[in-house]
Short mmCIF file of C-alpha atoms in Angstrom, two decimals:
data_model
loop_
_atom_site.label_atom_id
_atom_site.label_comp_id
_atom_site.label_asym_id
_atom_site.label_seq_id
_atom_site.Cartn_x
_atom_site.Cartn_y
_atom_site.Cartn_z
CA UNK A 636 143.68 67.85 124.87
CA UNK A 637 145.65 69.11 122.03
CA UNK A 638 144.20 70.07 118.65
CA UNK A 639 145.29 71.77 115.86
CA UNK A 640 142.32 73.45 113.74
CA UNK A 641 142.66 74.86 109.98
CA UNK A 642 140.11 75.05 106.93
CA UNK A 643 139.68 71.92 104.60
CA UNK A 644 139.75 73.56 101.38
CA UNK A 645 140.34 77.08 100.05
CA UNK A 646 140.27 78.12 96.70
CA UNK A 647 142.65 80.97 94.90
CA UNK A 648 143.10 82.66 91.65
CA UNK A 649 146.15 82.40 90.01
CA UNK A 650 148.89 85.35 90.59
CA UNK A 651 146.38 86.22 93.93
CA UNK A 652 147.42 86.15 97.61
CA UNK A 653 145.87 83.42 100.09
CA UNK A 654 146.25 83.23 103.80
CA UNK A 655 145.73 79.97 105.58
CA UNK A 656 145.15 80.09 109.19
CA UNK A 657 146.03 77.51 112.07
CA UNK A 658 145.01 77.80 115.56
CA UNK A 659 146.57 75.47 118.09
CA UNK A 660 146.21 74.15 121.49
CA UNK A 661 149.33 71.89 122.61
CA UNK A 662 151.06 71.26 126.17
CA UNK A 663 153.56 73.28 125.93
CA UNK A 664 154.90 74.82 122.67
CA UNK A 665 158.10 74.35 120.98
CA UNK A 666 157.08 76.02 117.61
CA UNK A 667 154.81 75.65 114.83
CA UNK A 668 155.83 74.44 111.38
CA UNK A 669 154.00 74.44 108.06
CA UNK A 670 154.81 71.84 105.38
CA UNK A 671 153.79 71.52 101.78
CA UNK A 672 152.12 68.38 100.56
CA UNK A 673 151.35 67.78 96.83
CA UNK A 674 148.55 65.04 95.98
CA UNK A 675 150.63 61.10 96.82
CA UNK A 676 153.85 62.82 97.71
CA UNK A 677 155.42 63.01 101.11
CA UNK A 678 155.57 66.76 102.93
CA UNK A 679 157.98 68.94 102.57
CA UNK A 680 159.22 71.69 104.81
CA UNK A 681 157.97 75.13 104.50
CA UNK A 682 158.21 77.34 107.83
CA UNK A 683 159.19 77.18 111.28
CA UNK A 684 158.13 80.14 113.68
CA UNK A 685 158.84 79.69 117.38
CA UNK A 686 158.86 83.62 118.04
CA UNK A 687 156.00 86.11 117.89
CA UNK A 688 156.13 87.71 114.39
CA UNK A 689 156.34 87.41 110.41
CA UNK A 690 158.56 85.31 108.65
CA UNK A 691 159.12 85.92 105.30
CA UNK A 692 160.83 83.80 102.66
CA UNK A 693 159.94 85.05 98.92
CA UNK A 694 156.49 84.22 98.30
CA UNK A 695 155.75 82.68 101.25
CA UNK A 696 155.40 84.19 104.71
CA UNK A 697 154.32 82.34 107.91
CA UNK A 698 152.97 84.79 111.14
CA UNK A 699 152.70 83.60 114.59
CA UNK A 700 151.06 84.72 117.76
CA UNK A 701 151.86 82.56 120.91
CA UNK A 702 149.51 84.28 122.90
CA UNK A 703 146.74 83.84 120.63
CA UNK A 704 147.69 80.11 119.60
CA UNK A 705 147.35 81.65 116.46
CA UNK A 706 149.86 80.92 113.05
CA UNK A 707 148.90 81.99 109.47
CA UNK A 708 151.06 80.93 106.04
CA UNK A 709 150.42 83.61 103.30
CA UNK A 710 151.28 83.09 100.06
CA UNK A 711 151.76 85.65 97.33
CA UNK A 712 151.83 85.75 93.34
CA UNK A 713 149.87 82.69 93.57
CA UNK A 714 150.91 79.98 91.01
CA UNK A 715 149.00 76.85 89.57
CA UNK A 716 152.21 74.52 91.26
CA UNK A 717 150.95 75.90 94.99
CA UNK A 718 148.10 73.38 94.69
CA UNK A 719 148.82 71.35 97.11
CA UNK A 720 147.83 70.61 100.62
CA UNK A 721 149.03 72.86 103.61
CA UNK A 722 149.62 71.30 106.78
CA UNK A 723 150.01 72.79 110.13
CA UNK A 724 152.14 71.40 112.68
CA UNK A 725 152.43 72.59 116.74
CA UNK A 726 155.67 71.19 118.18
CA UNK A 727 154.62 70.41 122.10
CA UNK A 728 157.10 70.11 125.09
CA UNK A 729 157.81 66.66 124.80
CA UNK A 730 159.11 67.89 120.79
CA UNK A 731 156.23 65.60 119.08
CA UNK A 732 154.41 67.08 116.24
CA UNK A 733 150.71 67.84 116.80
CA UNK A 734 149.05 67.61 112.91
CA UNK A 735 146.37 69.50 111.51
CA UNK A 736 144.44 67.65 108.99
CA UNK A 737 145.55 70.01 106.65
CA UNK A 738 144.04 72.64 104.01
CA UNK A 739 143.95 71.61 100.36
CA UNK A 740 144.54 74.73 98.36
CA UNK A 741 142.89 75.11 95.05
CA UNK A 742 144.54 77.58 92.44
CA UNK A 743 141.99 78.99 89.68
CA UNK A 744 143.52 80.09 86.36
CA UNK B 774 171.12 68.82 103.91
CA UNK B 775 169.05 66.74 106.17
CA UNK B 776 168.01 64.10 103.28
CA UNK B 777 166.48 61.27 104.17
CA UNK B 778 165.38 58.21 102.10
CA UNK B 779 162.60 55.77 101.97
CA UNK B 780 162.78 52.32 100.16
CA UNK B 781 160.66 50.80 98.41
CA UNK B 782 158.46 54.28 96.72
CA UNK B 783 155.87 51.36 96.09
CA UNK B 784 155.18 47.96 96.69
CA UNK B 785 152.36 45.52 96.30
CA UNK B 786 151.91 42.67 97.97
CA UNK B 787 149.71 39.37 98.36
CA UNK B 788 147.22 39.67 101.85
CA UNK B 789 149.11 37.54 104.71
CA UNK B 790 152.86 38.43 103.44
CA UNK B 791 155.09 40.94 105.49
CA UNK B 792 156.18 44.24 104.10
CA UNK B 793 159.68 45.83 105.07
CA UNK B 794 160.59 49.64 104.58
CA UNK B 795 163.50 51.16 105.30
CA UNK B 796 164.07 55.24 106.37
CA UNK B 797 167.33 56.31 105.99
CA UNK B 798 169.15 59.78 107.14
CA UNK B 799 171.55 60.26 104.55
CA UNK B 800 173.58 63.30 105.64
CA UNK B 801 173.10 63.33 109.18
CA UNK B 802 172.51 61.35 112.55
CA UNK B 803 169.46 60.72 113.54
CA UNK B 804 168.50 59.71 116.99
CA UNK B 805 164.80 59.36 116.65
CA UNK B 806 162.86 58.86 113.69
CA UNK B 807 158.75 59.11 113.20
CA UNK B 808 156.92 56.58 111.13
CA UNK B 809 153.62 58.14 110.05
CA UNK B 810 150.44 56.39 107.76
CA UNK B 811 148.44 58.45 105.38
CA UNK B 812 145.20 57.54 103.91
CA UNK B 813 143.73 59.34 101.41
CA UNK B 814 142.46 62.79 101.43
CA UNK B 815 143.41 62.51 105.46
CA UNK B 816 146.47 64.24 107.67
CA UNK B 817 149.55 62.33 108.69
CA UNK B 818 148.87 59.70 111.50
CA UNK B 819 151.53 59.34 113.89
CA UNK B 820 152.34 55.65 114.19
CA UNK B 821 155.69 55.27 116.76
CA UNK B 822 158.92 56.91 117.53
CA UNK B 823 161.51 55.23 117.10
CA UNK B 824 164.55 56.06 119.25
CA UNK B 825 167.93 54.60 118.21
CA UNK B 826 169.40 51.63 120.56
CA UNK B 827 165.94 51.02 122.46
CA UNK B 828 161.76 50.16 121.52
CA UNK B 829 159.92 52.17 119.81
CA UNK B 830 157.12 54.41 121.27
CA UNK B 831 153.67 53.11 119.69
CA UNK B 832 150.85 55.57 119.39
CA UNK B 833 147.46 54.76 121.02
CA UNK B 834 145.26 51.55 118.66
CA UNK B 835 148.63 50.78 117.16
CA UNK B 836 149.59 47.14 117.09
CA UNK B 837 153.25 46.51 117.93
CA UNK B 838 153.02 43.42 116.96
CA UNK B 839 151.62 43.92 113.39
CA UNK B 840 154.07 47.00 113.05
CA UNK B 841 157.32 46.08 113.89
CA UNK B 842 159.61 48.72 114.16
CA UNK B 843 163.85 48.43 113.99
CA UNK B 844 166.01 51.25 115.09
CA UNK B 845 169.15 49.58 114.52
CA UNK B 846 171.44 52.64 113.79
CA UNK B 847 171.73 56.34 114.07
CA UNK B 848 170.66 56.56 110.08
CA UNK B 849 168.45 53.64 109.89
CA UNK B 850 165.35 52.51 111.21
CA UNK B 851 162.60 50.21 109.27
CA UNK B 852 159.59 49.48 109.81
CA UNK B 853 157.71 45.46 108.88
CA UNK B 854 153.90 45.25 108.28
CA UNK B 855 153.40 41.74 109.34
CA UNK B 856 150.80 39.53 107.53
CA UNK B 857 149.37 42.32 106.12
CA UNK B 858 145.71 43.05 105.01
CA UNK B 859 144.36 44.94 102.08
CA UNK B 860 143.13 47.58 105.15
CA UNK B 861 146.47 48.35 105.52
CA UNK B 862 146.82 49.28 102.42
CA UNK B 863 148.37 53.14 103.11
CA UNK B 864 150.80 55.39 102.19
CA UNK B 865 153.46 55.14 105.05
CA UNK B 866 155.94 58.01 105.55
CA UNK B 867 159.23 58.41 108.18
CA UNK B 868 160.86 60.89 108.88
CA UNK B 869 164.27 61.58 110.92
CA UNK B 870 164.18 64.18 113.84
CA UNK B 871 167.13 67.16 112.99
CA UNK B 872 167.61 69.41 115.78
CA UNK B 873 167.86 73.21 115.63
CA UNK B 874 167.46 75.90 117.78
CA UNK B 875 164.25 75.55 119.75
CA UNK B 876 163.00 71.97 119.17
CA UNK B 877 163.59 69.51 116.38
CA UNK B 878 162.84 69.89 112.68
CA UNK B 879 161.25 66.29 110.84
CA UNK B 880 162.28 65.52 107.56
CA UNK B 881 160.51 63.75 105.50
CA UNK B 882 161.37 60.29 103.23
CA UNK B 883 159.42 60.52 100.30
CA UNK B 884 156.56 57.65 101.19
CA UNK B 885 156.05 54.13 100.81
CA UNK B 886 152.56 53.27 98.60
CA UNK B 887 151.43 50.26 99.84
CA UNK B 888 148.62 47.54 98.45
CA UNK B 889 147.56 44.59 99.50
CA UNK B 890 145.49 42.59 97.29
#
């Protein structure tokens, strides 16, 4: 079946650096995305990685390895408006989304 | 780019009255759109796919019937919760399919916060 795994909850000090990690198991892949959600607000794109590697745009950076079904989302300089939830998302070959249930980030003063 | 828009952000209704929201592309086409429910503390649910011009795709324990779902145009699509039931009381998200190199990028509407009392 497909599944998408990634932590419930992680906790961060302000001006830190978290990594949240996503491992994945689709048919076929078409690329992994990770979206933003803050609490009763709709996502909102963050990354798209189809190719082995890092991706970095400013503080954020999202790394995947295909052959691991493996994706991380780092984020740096942490700051108290990154609480929020992280979701992961595996595109499969028919181009649905497969969903994580998501990692609610906590940022510590 | 690649806005879409979700109408209404909130509504509350009385249990056994139907609910229509509309998901709108606003700056670009949009040949299949994704209607998602959220409840609290929980991922995204995938409910259909809606394809433009034909029925929508229904995910398993879905009711068609209860969830009626319009594609009528290549920017519009709604979606009616039929006599509805204070357990489907949910926040209910679209979003429209934008391709790009590789596969196709959702973007998201902003949410519909439904209650039924």
């Amino acid at each position: 079946g497909q599944n998408i795994d990634q932590p419930t909850e992680m906790t961060a000090t302000e001006g830190a650096i978290v990594q949240i990690n996503c491992t994945y198991q689709t048919s076929g892949f078409n690329g992994l995305f990770w979206y933003q959600q803050h609490a009763g607000e709709a996502p909102t794109f963050l990354s798209y990685n189809v190719l082995d590697g890092l991706e970095e745009k400013g503080r954020f950076s999202s790394f995947l390895s295909r052959s691991k079904g493996y994706s991380y989302l780092l984020l740096k300089e942490l700051q108290m408006k990154d609480s929020a939830s992280y979701l992961c998302a595996a595109m499969d070959s028919n181009y649905q989304l497969i969903w994580g249930a998501g990692t609610k980030l906590i940022i510590k003063p | 780019g690649a806005v879409v828009s979700q109408h209404p952000s909130r509504v509350i209704c009385k249990s056994g009255t139907s609910v229509k929201i509309e998901c709108r592309s606003l700056d670009f086409q949009a040949t299949t759109m994704f209607w998602y429910r959220q409840f609290p503390k929980q991922s995204l649910m995938l409910m259909a796919t809606s394809n433009e011009g034909s029925k929508a795709t229904y995910e398993q324990g879905v009711e068609k019937d209860k969830f009626l779902i319009n594609h009528a145009s290549l920017t519009l699509s709604t979606l009616t919760v039929t006599s509805a039931h204070p357990e489907d009381s949910s926040f209910y998200i679209c979003s429209a399919s934008y391709p790009r190199t590789g596969g196709n990028e959702q973007f998201f509407g902003p949410g519909t916060r439904l209650t039924v009392l």
